[in-house]
Coordinates of C-alpha atoms and ligand atoms in Angstrom, one line a residue:
Chain A
X77 CA 28.0 17.3 0.4
X78 CA 30.2 15.7 3.4
X79 CA 34.2 15.7 3.6
X80 CA 33.9 12.0 2.8
X81 CA 32.1 12.6 -0.9
X82 CA 34.1 15.4 -1.7
X83 CA 37.3 13.0 -1.7
X84 CA 35.7 9.6 -3.5
X85 CA 33.9 10.6 -6.2
X86 CA 29.8 9.9 -5.4
X87 CA 28.2 8.4 -8.7
X88 CA 25.8 11.4 -9.9
X89 CA 22.0 10.4 -11.1
X90 CA 22.3 13.1 -13.5
X91 CA 21.3 11.2 -16.9
X92 CA 20.4 7.5 -15.5
X93 CA 17.6 5.9 -16.7
X94 CA 15.2 4.1 -15.0
X95 CA 14.8 0.6 -15.7
X96 CA 11.8 -1.6 -15.5
X97 CA 12.7 -4.9 -17.8
X98 CA 15.7 -7.3 -17.0
X99 CA 16.2 -10.0 -19.0
X100 CA 15.0 -12.2 -16.1
X101 CA 11.7 -10.7 -15.8
X102 CA 11.2 -10.2 -19.3
X103 CA 11.7 -14.3 -19.6
X104 CA 9.8 -14.8 -16.8
X105 CA 7.0 -13.0 -17.9
X106 CA 6.9 -14.6 -21.1
X107 CA 7.3 -17.7 -19.7
X108 CA 4.2 -16.9 -17.9
X109 CA 2.4 -15.6 -21.2
X110 CA 3.3 -19.2 -22.7
X111 CA 2.2 -21.2 -19.5
X112 CA -1.2 -19.8 -19.9
X113 CA -1.0 -20.1 -23.6
X114 CA -0.3 -23.7 -23.2
X115 CA -3.0 -24.3 -20.7
X116 CA -5.8 -23.6 -22.7
X117 CA -4.7 -26.3 -25.1
X118 CA -4.7 -28.8 -22.1
X119 CA -8.7 -30.0 -22.8
X120 CA -7.4 -30.9 -26.5
X121 CA -4.5 -33.4 -25.4
X122 CA -5.6 -33.8 -22.1
X123 CA -8.2 -36.3 -20.3
X124 CA -11.0 -35.0 -18.1
X125 CA -9.8 -35.7 -14.6
X126 CA -6.9 -33.3 -15.4
X127 CA -9.0 -30.9 -17.2
X128 CA -11.5 -31.0 -13.8
X129 CA -8.6 -30.6 -11.7
X130 CA -6.6 -28.0 -13.3
X131 CA -10.1 -26.3 -13.2
X132 CA -10.0 -26.6 -9.5
X133 CA -6.1 -25.8 -9.5
X134 CA -7.4 -22.2 -11.6
X135 CA -10.4 -21.5 -9.3
X136 CA -7.6 -21.9 -5.5
X137 CA -5.3 -19.8 -7.8
X138 CA -7.8 -16.7 -8.9
X139 CA -8.8 -17.3 -4.7
X140 CA -5.2 -16.7 -3.3
X141 CA -4.3 -13.8 -5.9
X142 CA -7.6 -11.6 -4.8
X143 CA -6.9 -12.6 -1.2
X144 CA -3.2 -11.2 -1.6
X145 CA -4.2 -7.8 -3.5
X146 CA -6.6 -7.1 -0.8
X147 CA -4.1 -8.3 2.1
X148 CA -0.7 -7.8 0.6
X149 CA -1.2 -4.4 -1.0
X150 CA -4.2 -2.7 1.0
X151 CA -3.3 -4.3 4.3
X152 CA -6.5 -5.3 4.6
X153 CA -6.8 -9.0 6.8
X154 CA -10.5 -10.2 5.6
X155 CA -12.3 -12.7 6.5
X156 CA -15.2 -12.4 4.8
X157 CA -14.3 -12.8 0.8
X158 CA -16.5 -15.8 0.8
X159 CA -19.5 -13.4 0.3
X160 CA -18.4 -13.0 -3.2
X161 CA -17.9 -16.3 -3.8
X162 CA -21.3 -17.2 -2.4
X163 CA -22.9 -14.3 -4.2
X164 CA -21.1 -15.0 -7.4
X165 CA -22.4 -18.7 -7.5
X166 CA -25.8 -17.7 -6.3
X167 CA -25.8 -14.7 -9.3
X168 CA -25.0 -17.5 -11.7
X169 CA -28.0 -19.4 -10.6
X170 CA -30.2 -16.2 -10.8
X171 CA -29.0 -15.1 -14.2
X172 CA -29.7 -18.4 -15.5
X173 CA -32.8 -18.6 -13.2
X174 CA -33.7 -15.7 -16.1
X175 CA -33.1 -17.1 -19.3
X176 CA -29.1 -16.2 -19.8
X177 CA -27.0 -18.8 -21.0
X178 CA -25.0 -20.0 -17.7
X179 CA -21.6 -19.4 -18.8
X180 CA -22.5 -15.9 -19.6
X181 CA -24.3 -15.9 -16.9
X182 CA -21.0 -16.4 -15.3
X183 CA -19.6 -13.6 -16.4
X184 CA -22.6 -11.5 -15.4
X185 CA -22.0 -12.4 -11.5
X186 CA -18.6 -11.3 -11.8
X187 CA -19.8 -8.1 -12.6
X188 CA -22.6 -8.0 -9.9
X189 CA -20.4 -8.8 -7.3
X190 CA -18.1 -5.5 -8.2
X191 CA -21.1 -3.9 -8.1
X192 CA -22.3 -5.1 -4.9
X193 CA -19.0 -4.3 -3.8
X194 CA -19.1 -0.7 -4.2
X195 CA -21.9 0.5 -1.6
X196 CA -20.2 -2.2 1.0
X197 CA -16.4 -1.1 0.4
X198 CA -17.9 2.4 2.1
X199 CA -19.0 0.4 5.5
X200 CA -16.4 -2.0 5.7
X201 CA -13.4 0.6 4.8
X202 CA -14.1 2.8 7.7
X203 CA -12.7 -0.3 9.8
X204 CA -9.8 -1.1 10.3
X205 CA -7.5 -4.2 11.7
X206 CA -9.5 -7.0 13.6
X207 CA -12.5 -4.6 12.9
X208 CA -12.3 -5.2 9.2
X209 CA -11.6 -8.7 9.3
X210 CA -14.7 -9.3 11.5
X211 CA -17.0 -6.9 10.0
X212 CA -16.6 -8.4 6.2
X213 CA -16.8 -12.2 8.1
X214 CA -20.6 -10.6 9.6
X215 CA -21.3 -9.0 6.2
X216 CA -20.7 -12.7 4.7
X217 CA -22.8 -13.8 7.1
X218 CA -25.5 -12.0 6.5
X219 CA -25.5 -12.1 3.0
X220 CA -25.7 -16.4 3.4
X221 CA -28.6 -16.0 5.9
X222 CA -30.5 -13.8 3.6
X223 CA -30.0 -16.2 0.9
X224 CA -30.6 -19.3 2.5
X225 CA -34.4 -17.6 2.9
X226 CA -35.0 -17.2 -0.8
X227 CA -37.2 -20.1 -2.2
X228 CA -36.6 -19.2 -5.5
X229 CA -33.0 -20.2 -5.0
X230 CA -33.2 -22.8 -3.7
X231 CA -33.3 -21.9 0.6
X232 CA -31.5 -23.6 2.8
X233 CA -31.1 -27.4 0.8
X234 CA -29.5 -25.5 -1.8
X235 CA -29.3 -25.5 -5.4
X236 CA -28.1 -26.9 -8.9
X237 CA -26.9 -25.5 -12.3
X238 CA -29.6 -27.2 -14.3
X239 CA -29.3 -25.0 -17.0
X240 CA -25.4 -26.9 -17.8
X241 CA -27.1 -29.9 -18.6
X242 CA -28.0 -28.7 -21.7
X243 CA -24.2 -29.0 -22.7
X244 CA -22.7 -32.7 -23.5
X245 CA -20.4 -33.1 -20.2
X246 CA -17.6 -33.4 -22.6
X247 CA -18.6 -29.9 -23.5
X248 CA -19.2 -28.5 -20.3
X249 CA -15.6 -29.6 -18.7
X250 CA -14.0 -27.6 -21.5
X251 CA -16.1 -24.8 -21.0
X252 CA -15.9 -24.5 -17.7
X253 CA -12.1 -25.1 -18.0
X254 CA -11.8 -22.3 -20.7
X255 CA -14.0 -19.3 -19.0
X256 CA -11.9 -20.5 -15.7
X257 CA -8.7 -19.8 -17.5
X258 CA -9.5 -16.8 -19.2
X259 CA -11.1 -15.2 -15.9
X260 CA -7.9 -16.4 -13.8
X261 CA -5.6 -15.0 -16.2
X262 CA -7.4 -11.7 -16.6
X263 CA -7.6 -11.4 -13.2
X264 CA -4.0 -12.3 -12.6
X265 CA -2.9 -10.0 -15.5
X266 CA -4.9 -7.2 -14.0
X267 CA -3.2 -7.2 -11.0
X268 CA 0.2 -7.4 -12.5
X269 CA -1.0 -4.2 -14.9
X270 CA -2.1 -2.4 -11.8
X271 CA 0.7 -3.1 -9.8
X272 CA 3.0 -1.5 -12.5
X273 CA 1.6 1.3 -13.0
X274 CA 1.6 4.6 -11.3
X275 CA -0.9 3.6 -9.2
X276 CA 0.5 0.5 -8.0
X277 CA 4.1 2.0 -6.5
X278 CA 1.0 3.8 -4.4
X279 CA -0.7 0.6 -3.4
X280 CA 2.5 -0.9 -2.2
X281 CA 3.2 2.8 0.3
X282 CA -0.2 1.5 1.3
X283 CA 1.0 -1.6 2.4
X284 CA 4.2 -0.9 4.1
X285 CA 2.7 2.6 5.7
X286 CA -0.6 3.8 5.0
X287 CA 0.1 6.9 7.5
X288 CA 3.2 7.9 5.6
X289 CA 1.5 7.1 2.3
X290 CA -1.1 9.6 2.8
X291 CA 1.6 11.9 4.1
X292 CA 3.5 11.6 0.6
X293 CA 0.0 12.4 -1.1
X294 CA -1.5 9.2 -1.9
X295 CA -5.4 9.0 -1.5
X296 CA -5.8 5.6 0.5
X297 CA -9.0 5.0 0.9
X298 CA -9.6 5.5 -2.8
X299 CA -6.3 3.0 -3.5
X300 CA -7.7 0.5 -0.6
X301 CA -11.5 0.8 -2.5
X302 CA -10.0 -0.2 -6.1
X303 CA -8.6 -3.4 -4.8
X304 CA -11.7 -4.6 -2.9
X305 CA -13.8 -4.1 -5.9
X306 CA -11.2 -6.1 -7.8
X307 CA -11.1 -8.6 -5.1
X308 CA -14.7 -8.4 -4.8
X309 CA -14.9 -9.1 -8.7
X310 CA -12.0 -11.8 -8.7
X311 CA -13.8 -14.0 -5.9
X312 CA -17.4 -13.7 -7.7
X313 CA -15.8 -15.0 -10.5
X314 CA -14.0 -18.2 -8.5
X315 CA -17.6 -18.2 -6.8
X316 CA -19.2 -18.7 -10.3
X317 CA -16.4 -21.2 -11.6
X318 CA -17.0 -23.6 -8.0
X319 CA -20.5 -23.8 -8.7
X320 CA -19.7 -24.8 -12.5
X321 CA -17.3 -27.3 -11.7
X322 CA -19.5 -29.1 -8.8
X323 CA -22.8 -28.2 -10.1
X324 CA -24.5 -28.1 -6.9
X325 CA -24.1 -25.6 -3.9
X326 CA -25.8 -24.6 -0.7
X327 CA -25.8 -21.3 1.5
X328 CA -23.7 -22.9 4.2
X329 CA -20.9 -24.4 2.3
X330 CA -20.6 -21.7 -0.6
X331 CA -20.5 -19.2 2.1
X332 CA -18.5 -21.2 4.4
X333 CA -15.3 -19.2 5.8
X334 CA -13.2 -22.2 5.2
X335 CA -13.1 -20.4 1.6
X336 CA -11.3 -17.3 3.9
X337 CA -8.9 -20.1 5.9
X338 CA -8.0 -21.7 2.5
X339 CA -7.0 -18.1 1.1
X340 CA -5.2 -17.2 4.3
X341 CA -2.9 -20.3 3.9
X342 CA -2.6 -20.4 0.2
X343 CA -0.8 -16.6 0.6
X344 CA 0.8 -17.1 4.1
X345 CA 2.5 -20.0 2.9
X346 CA 3.0 -18.8 -0.7
X347 CA 4.5 -14.7 0.4
X348 CA 1.9 -12.5 1.5
X349 CA 2.2 -8.9 -0.8
X350 CA 4.4 -10.9 -3.5
X351 CA 3.0 -11.3 -6.7
X352 CA 4.0 -15.1 -7.8
X353 CA 3.4 -16.2 -3.7
X354 CA -0.2 -16.9 -3.6
X355 CA 0.2 -18.7 -7.2
X356 CA 2.8 -21.1 -5.2
X357 CA 0.6 -21.5 -2.2
X358 CA -2.7 -22.4 -4.5
X359 CA -0.1 -25.2 -6.2
X360 CA 1.0 -26.1 -2.7
X361 CA -2.7 -26.4 -1.3
X362 CA -4.0 -27.6 -3.9
X363 CA -1.4 -30.9 -3.7
X364 CA -2.3 -31.4 0.4
X365 CA -5.6 -31.1 -1.2
X366 CA -5.3 -33.6 -3.2
X367 CA -4.1 -35.8 -0.4
X368 CA -5.5 -35.3 2.8
X369 CA -8.5 -33.4 1.6
X370 CA -11.0 -36.3 3.2
X371 CA -9.4 -36.5 6.6
X372 CA -12.2 -33.4 8.1
X373 CA -11.1 -32.1 10.8
X374 CA -7.8 -33.0 11.0
X375 CA -7.0 -31.8 7.9
X376 CA -8.1 -28.3 8.7
X377 CA -6.4 -28.4 12.0
X378 CA -2.9 -29.6 10.0
X379 CA -3.8 -26.6 7.5
X380 CA -4.1 -23.9 10.5
X381 CA -1.0 -25.2 12.2
X382 CA 1.0 -24.6 9.0
X383 CA -0.2 -21.1 8.2
X384 CA 0.2 -20.0 12.1
X385 CA 4.2 -21.7 11.6
X386 CA 4.8 -20.0 8.3
X387 CA 3.7 -16.2 10.0
X388 CA 5.8 -16.8 12.6
X389 CA 8.8 -18.0 11.3
X390 CA 8.8 -17.4 7.9
X391 CA 6.6 -14.1 7.6
X392 CA 7.5 -13.3 4.4
X393 CA 6.6 -17.2 2.9
X394 CA 8.0 -19.6 0.2
X395 CA 8.6 -16.8 -2.1
X396 CA 9.8 -14.0 -0.3
X397 CA 12.5 -16.4 1.1
X398 CA 13.3 -17.1 -2.7
X399 CA 13.5 -12.9 -3.5
X400 CA 15.4 -12.5 -0.1
X401 CA 17.8 -15.4 -1.0
X402 CA 18.4 -14.5 -4.4
X403 CA 17.8 -11.0 -4.2
X404 CA 16.7 -11.1 -7.5
X405 CA 12.6 -9.7 -8.8
X406 CA 11.1 -12.0 -11.1
X407 CA 8.0 -9.5 -12.3
X408 CA 8.6 -6.1 -13.8
X409 CA 6.8 -4.2 -11.1
X410 CA 9.7 -2.4 -9.8
X411 CA 12.0 0.4 -10.9
X412 CA 15.7 0.1 -11.3
X413 CA 17.9 3.0 -11.6
X414 CA 20.3 2.5 -14.7
X415 CA 23.5 5.0 -14.2
X416 CA 25.0 6.7 -17.1
X417 CA 28.7 5.1 -17.8
X418 CA 31.9 7.1 -16.7
X419 CA 33.5 8.6 -19.6
X420 CA 30.0 8.4 -21.3
X421 CA 29.9 7.5 -24.9
X422 CA 30.9 3.4 -24.0
X423 CA 27.8 1.4 -24.1
X424 CA 27.5 -1.0 -21.4
Chain B
X1404 CA -0.9 45.9 4.5
X1405 CA 0.8 42.6 5.3
X1406 CA 1.3 40.1 2.5
X1407 CA -0.9 36.9 3.1
X1408 CA 1.0 34.5 4.8
X1409 CA 1.3 31.1 3.4
X1410 CA 0.1 29.2 6.5
X1411 CA -1.9 30.1 9.5
X1412 CA -2.7 28.4 12.4
X1413 CA -5.4 30.0 14.6
X1414 CA -6.6 29.4 18.3
X1415 CA -5.2 25.3 17.8
X1416 CA -6.0 23.3 20.4
X1417 CA -5.7 19.5 20.7
X1418 CA -6.5 17.5 23.4
X1419 CA -5.5 13.9 24.2
X1420 CA -8.3 12.8 27.4
X1421 CA -7.5 15.3 30.0
X1422 CA -3.9 16.5 28.2
X1423 CA -4.2 19.8 26.4
X1424 CA -1.2 18.7 24.4
X1425 CA -2.0 21.9 22.4
X1426 CA -3.7 24.7 24.2
X1427 CA -4.2 27.3 21.7
X1428 CA -1.0 28.0 19.4
X1429 CA -1.3 30.6 16.7
X1430 CA 1.5 30.6 13.8
X1431 CA 1.7 32.4 10.9
X1432 CA 4.3 31.7 8.5
X1433 CA 5.3 33.8 5.4
X1434 CA 6.1 32.7 2.0
X1435 CA 9.9 31.5 1.8
X1436 CA 9.9 32.4 5.5
X1437 CA 12.4 29.8 7.5
X1438 CA 11.6 29.4 11.3
X1439 CA 12.3 27.0 13.8
X1440 CA 10.8 25.3 16.6
X1441 CA 12.5 24.5 19.9
X1442 CA 10.9 22.9 23.1
X1443 CA 11.1 20.8 26.0
X1444 CA 10.3 17.1 25.5
X1445 CA 6.2 16.7 25.5
X1446 CA 5.9 20.4 24.7
X1447 CA 3.5 19.6 21.7
X1448 CA 5.8 20.3 18.6
X1449 CA 4.9 16.8 17.1
X1450 CA 1.6 17.5 17.9
X1451 CA 1.6 21.1 16.1
X1452 CA 2.9 19.3 12.8
X1453 CA 0.8 16.6 13.1
X1454 CA -2.4 19.5 12.7
X1455 CA -0.4 21.4 9.9
X1456 CA 0.6 18.1 8.2
X1457 CA -3.2 16.9 8.5
X1458 CA -2.2 13.9 10.4
X1459 CA -4.6 14.7 13.3
X1460 CA -7.7 16.8 13.5
X1461 CA -7.6 19.8 16.0
X1462 CA -10.0 19.7 18.7
X1463 CA -10.4 23.0 17.7
X1464 CA -8.8 26.1 15.9
X1465 CA -8.5 26.5 12.2
X1466 CA -5.7 26.5 9.9
X1467 CA -5.0 27.9 6.6
X1468 CA -2.9 27.5 3.8
X1469 CA -2.0 30.2 1.3
X1470 CA -5.7 31.9 2.1
X1471 CA -8.0 28.6 1.7
X1472 CA -8.8 26.8 5.0
X1473 CA -7.5 23.3 5.1
X1474 CA -8.4 22.5 8.9
X1475 CA -10.3 19.5 7.8
X1476 CA -8.4 18.6 4.2
X1477 CA -6.7 14.8 4.2
X1478 CA -3.1 14.5 4.7
X1479 CA -3.2 13.5 1.2
X1480 CA -4.6 16.6 -0.1
X1481 CA -2.1 19.2 1.9
X1482 CA 0.7 17.1 0.4
X1483 CA -0.9 18.2 -3.0
X1484 CA -1.0 21.1 -2.2
X1485 CA 2.5 21.7 -1.5
X1486 CA 2.8 20.8 2.4
X1487 CA 5.6 18.1 2.4
X1488 CA 6.8 16.6 6.1
X1489 CA 9.7 14.4 7.4
X1490 CA 8.8 12.4 10.4
X1491 CA 10.6 12.5 13.6
X1492 CA 10.9 8.6 13.6
X1493 CA 11.6 8.0 9.8
X1494 CA 8.9 6.0 8.2
X1495 CA 10.1 4.7 5.3
X1496 CA 8.0 2.7 3.0
X1497 CA 10.4 -0.6 3.7
X1498 CA 9.3 -3.2 1.0
X1499 CA 10.2 -0.6 -1.8
X1500 CA 13.5 0.5 -3.0
X1501 CA 14.6 4.3 -2.0
X1502 CA 14.0 5.2 -5.6
X1503 CA 10.4 3.8 -5.3
X1504 CA 9.7 5.7 -1.7
X1505 CA 10.4 9.0 -4.0
X1506 CA 8.3 8.0 -6.8
X1507 CA 5.3 7.3 -4.9
X1508 CA 5.8 10.7 -3.5
X1509 CA 6.9 12.7 -6.9
X1510 CA 3.5 10.7 -9.0
X1511 CA 0.8 11.5 -6.2
X1512 CA 1.8 14.8 -3.9
X1513 CA 4.4 16.3 -6.8
X1514 CA 1.0 14.8 -9.5
X1515 CA 4.0 14.5 -11.9
X1516 CA 3.6 12.2 -14.8
X1517 CA 5.7 9.4 -15.4
X1518 CA 8.9 10.6 -16.9
X1519 CA 8.7 13.6 -15.3
X1520 CA 8.6 12.1 -11.5
X1521 CA 11.7 9.9 -12.6
X1522 CA 13.3 13.5 -13.1
X1523 CA 12.7 14.6 -10.2
X1524 CA 13.1 11.8 -7.6
X1525 CA 17.2 11.6 -9.2
X1526 CA 17.5 15.5 -8.8
X1527 CA 16.0 14.7 -5.1
X1528 CA 18.0 11.6 -4.8
X1529 CA 21.2 13.0 -5.6
X1530 CA 20.5 16.1 -3.3
X1531 CA 19.8 14.3 -0.3
X1532 CA 22.8 12.3 -0.9
X1533 CA 20.9 9.2 -1.5
X1534 CA 22.5 8.6 -4.8
X1535 CA 24.3 5.6 -4.0
X1536 CA 21.2 3.7 -2.4
X1537 CA 18.5 4.2 -4.9
X1538 CA 18.2 0.7 -5.7
X1539 CA 18.5 -0.7 -1.9
X1540 CA 15.2 -2.0 0.2
X1541 CA 14.6 0.6 2.1
X1542 CA 14.2 -1.1 5.0
X1543 CA 17.7 -1.8 4.9
X1544 CA 18.8 1.5 5.4
X1545 CA 20.5 3.1 8.4
X1546 CA 19.1 5.6 10.8
X1547 CA 21.1 8.2 8.6
X1548 CA 20.1 6.8 5.6
X1549 CA 16.2 7.1 6.7
X1550 CA 16.7 10.4 7.9
X1551 CA 17.5 11.6 4.5
X1552 CA 14.9 9.2 2.9
X1553 CA 12.3 11.5 4.9
X1554 CA 13.5 14.4 3.7
X1555 CA 13.7 13.1 -0.1
X1556 CA 10.2 12.0 -0.5
X1557 CA 8.7 14.9 1.6
X1558 CA 11.1 16.9 -1.2
X1559 CA 9.9 14.6 -4.1
X1560 CA 6.2 16.1 -3.6
X1561 CA 7.5 19.5 -4.9
X1562 CA 6.9 21.2 -1.4
X1563 CA 6.2 25.1 -1.0
X1564 CA 6.4 24.4 2.5
X1565 CA 8.4 21.8 4.2
X1566 CA 7.7 20.6 7.6
X1567 CA 10.8 19.2 9.2
X1568 CA 10.6 17.1 12.8
X1569 CA 13.9 16.6 14.3
X1570 CA 15.9 15.5 11.3
X1571 CA 19.1 16.1 12.6
X1572 CA 18.5 14.6 15.8
X1573 CA 21.3 11.7 16.5
X1574 CA 23.7 12.9 13.7
X1575 CA 27.2 13.3 13.9
X1576 CA 28.4 17.2 13.7
X1577 CA 29.7 16.7 10.1
X1578 CA 26.3 14.7 9.3
X1579 CA 24.4 18.0 10.7
X1580 CA 26.9 20.0 8.9
X1581 CA 26.0 18.7 5.6
X1582 CA 21.9 18.8 6.5
X1583 CA 22.7 22.4 7.3
X1584 CA 23.9 23.0 3.9
X1585 CA 21.1 21.1 2.1
X1586 CA 18.6 22.8 4.0
X1587 CA 20.2 26.3 3.4
X1588 CA 19.7 25.1 -0.3
X1589 CA 16.4 24.6 0.0
X1590 CA 15.7 27.5 1.3
X1591 CA 17.5 30.1 -1.0
X1592 CA 15.2 28.1 -4.1
X1593 CA 12.3 29.6 -2.0
X1594 CA 10.6 26.9 0.2
X1595 CA 9.2 28.1 3.4
X1596 CA 10.7 25.8 6.4
X1597 CA 9.1 24.9 10.0
X1598 CA 11.7 22.9 11.4
X1599 CA 12.1 21.4 14.8
X1600 CA 15.4 20.7 16.2
X1601 CA 16.4 21.0 20.0
X1602 CA 19.8 21.4 18.7
X1603 CA 19.9 24.8 18.7
X1604 CA 23.3 26.0 16.9
X1605 CA 22.1 24.0 13.9
X1606 CA 19.2 25.3 13.8
X1607 CA 20.3 28.9 13.9
X1608 CA 22.2 28.7 11.1
X1609 CA 19.1 28.4 8.6
X1610 CA 16.7 29.9 10.4
X1611 CA 16.4 33.7 11.3
X1612 CA 13.0 33.0 13.6
X1613 CA 12.9 31.0 16.3
X1614 CA 9.3 29.8 18.4
X1615 CA 9.6 28.2 21.4
X1616 CA 6.9 26.0 22.9
X1617 CA 5.8 24.4 26.5
X1618 CA 2.9 22.5 27.8
X1619 CA 1.1 22.8 24.7
X1620 CA 1.5 26.7 23.9
X1621 CA 4.0 29.2 22.4
X1622 CA 6.0 30.9 25.0
X1623 CA 7.9 33.2 22.5
X1624 CA 9.0 33.7 19.3
X1625 CA 11.0 36.2 17.3
X1626 CA 14.7 36.6 16.8
X1627 CA 16.2 33.4 18.0
X1628 CA 18.7 35.4 20.2
X1629 CA 16.0 37.2 21.9
X1630 CA 14.2 34.0 22.2
X1631 CA 16.9 31.9 23.7
X1632 CA 17.1 34.7 26.4
X1633 CA 13.7 35.0 27.5
X1634 CA 13.1 34.3 30.9
X1635 CA 10.3 32.1 30.2
X1636 CA 12.2 29.7 27.7
X1637 CA 15.3 29.8 30.1
X1638 CA 12.6 29.2 33.0
X1639 CA 10.7 25.8 30.7
X1640 CA 14.6 24.5 30.2
X1641 CA 15.6 24.6 33.5
X1642 CA 12.1 23.1 35.0
X1643 CA 12.7 19.8 32.6
X1644 CA 17.0 19.7 33.2
X1645 CA 15.9 19.3 37.1
X1646 CA 13.4 16.6 36.0
Ligands
LIG2677 N1 -1.8 10.2 19.4 C1 -1.2 10.6 21.0 N2 -1.8 10.0 22.2 C2 -2.4 10.5 23.1 N3 -1.0 11.5 23.7 C3 -0.3 12.1 23.0 C4 -0.6 11.9 21.2 N4 0.5 12.2 20.5 C5 1.0 13.1 21.3 N5 0.4 13.1 22.9 C6 1.2 13.5 24.1 O1 0.9 14.9 23.7 C7 1.9 15.4 24.3 C8 2.7 16.0 23.5 O2 3.4 15.0 22.7 P1 4.7 15.9 20.9 O3 5.0 14.4 20.8 O4 3.6 16.5 20.4 O5 5.7 16.7 22.2 P2 7.1 16.8 21.0 O6 7.3 18.3 22.0 O7 7.0 16.9 20.1 O8 7.9 16.4 22.0 P3 9.4 15.8 21.7 O9 10.3 16.7 21.7 O10 9.8 14.6 22.7 O11 9.3 15.1 20.6 C9 2.6 14.3 25.2 O12 2.9 14.2 26.4 C10 2.4 13.2 24.4 O13 2.3 12.1 25.6
LIG2678 MG1 8.4 15.3 18.5

């Protein structure tokens, strides 16, 4: 159309194909699948402490992936997801008290969190930015206080999932691990499929510019609601898993805002708005917890300082940096235009 | 009997605190019509476009599209109904590729299924001269690329009405020339166009009707040459030139 494009042949897009899988991303994704399958065999070959550590790690991964789904794709920075961690744990206790097998109770508690988040979404999604962050925190505190007055659930002194003691310690550890692996894999795969779907492209558009997204036709609030419900369910599962792993909970710790601090740390360090970043962040936090977890306040301050440093100097996190440097995308959630080779007939 | 207008805004007002950014604007445009809007800075042109696109609500007045009242309809709904919009300051989805930017439009505003959306995007990217940067992250584009992407994204929704806000501003003469050719193509394909631009000689190569706004009002509306020689229009421009 311009003078320049008339003299030099412009690559036309006629007949171009859209490629979603590259050899690299196919390899990476199948590697991921193999890893999940391999993880399923850990209890068979490894000792109890490894199994328990991995349960911990998987729970962290789940939390990070959920926080990232909300902040990284819907642009909803929450400091209140501990509401669902606590609810998931306490709903498990409640279902178990009412005669449900504790492991089934954990799955029911996950669904319960999804259901509860629907009406809540109509309230908190009216808010934006800092209001949303604080609003979700207030909701979490309110639910925590409500639970601490419920005598059936142990009130402020806490409660334990005694029904789990009907299983032998070894079985308990293994079942808890397998359920954690299943739920974490389920939610990670759900996020992956969501991002790959047509809706996923819209969610990324919301992340980048909400106003512009709505002006091209994206139903912004509906998109945010889907992620909000998904995050609630995922955090509910993480809460149930935490309970299964530590057996005893009390309202002040399971509804603690510290969970939000951990989630923010993992996602900021790993890479906000990337698929892989939160997983990396979870692994890093896991090792930090192993090293410094007993140092109390200084440990928390260190985490906070690191997260702030990342936000200021490496805003795209470790994985964002990797993608920037290498220019490759490891998960096939994008779209690549493959032109038809000039003088077609020659297969590239 | 006059045919039903494609878009009709009636008595539209928009207040920002004490400022009446729109102070009773009436505007009707027919199917396939191309209308230019000029006016000094701060006249309310972008605000009018925002009200038409549904980005902001009018304080009073109504907007109807194809005979249906859309005053309360969300921007996303209007995009689906066929109103495409290019922003004055480009707003690309920076973390996505140029192709993916268009794909969002085609699959939401355009309502197309996957294959059809792909086809639409490839067409639009070729039309907007974005074919060689289809796989680039949108935030790596320069101003010209971003402006083209605004247009491409609006087109990918398959609009019947295009709202263009200064997409020619800051372009060289050659680039503006290419833009005119492109917009004329769209116009002859039957798309109605409302185009805000300060450079009148570019505008008149496409539009046959010109509207001049000043201080939130339409002060002239008609044949471009007549509008530009209207005493009130000359006044409005002299007033800002002196400022
Ligand atoms: N969101 C807002 N809040 C407050 N005032 C606003 C807002 N948007 C626009 N205005 C004011 O309304 C008036 C009209 O602005 P508008 O952007 O519509 O002008 P314009 O004709 O598009 O000008 P330009 O040619 O500079 O783009 C200006 O005085 C502007 O400062
Ligand atoms: Mg403007």
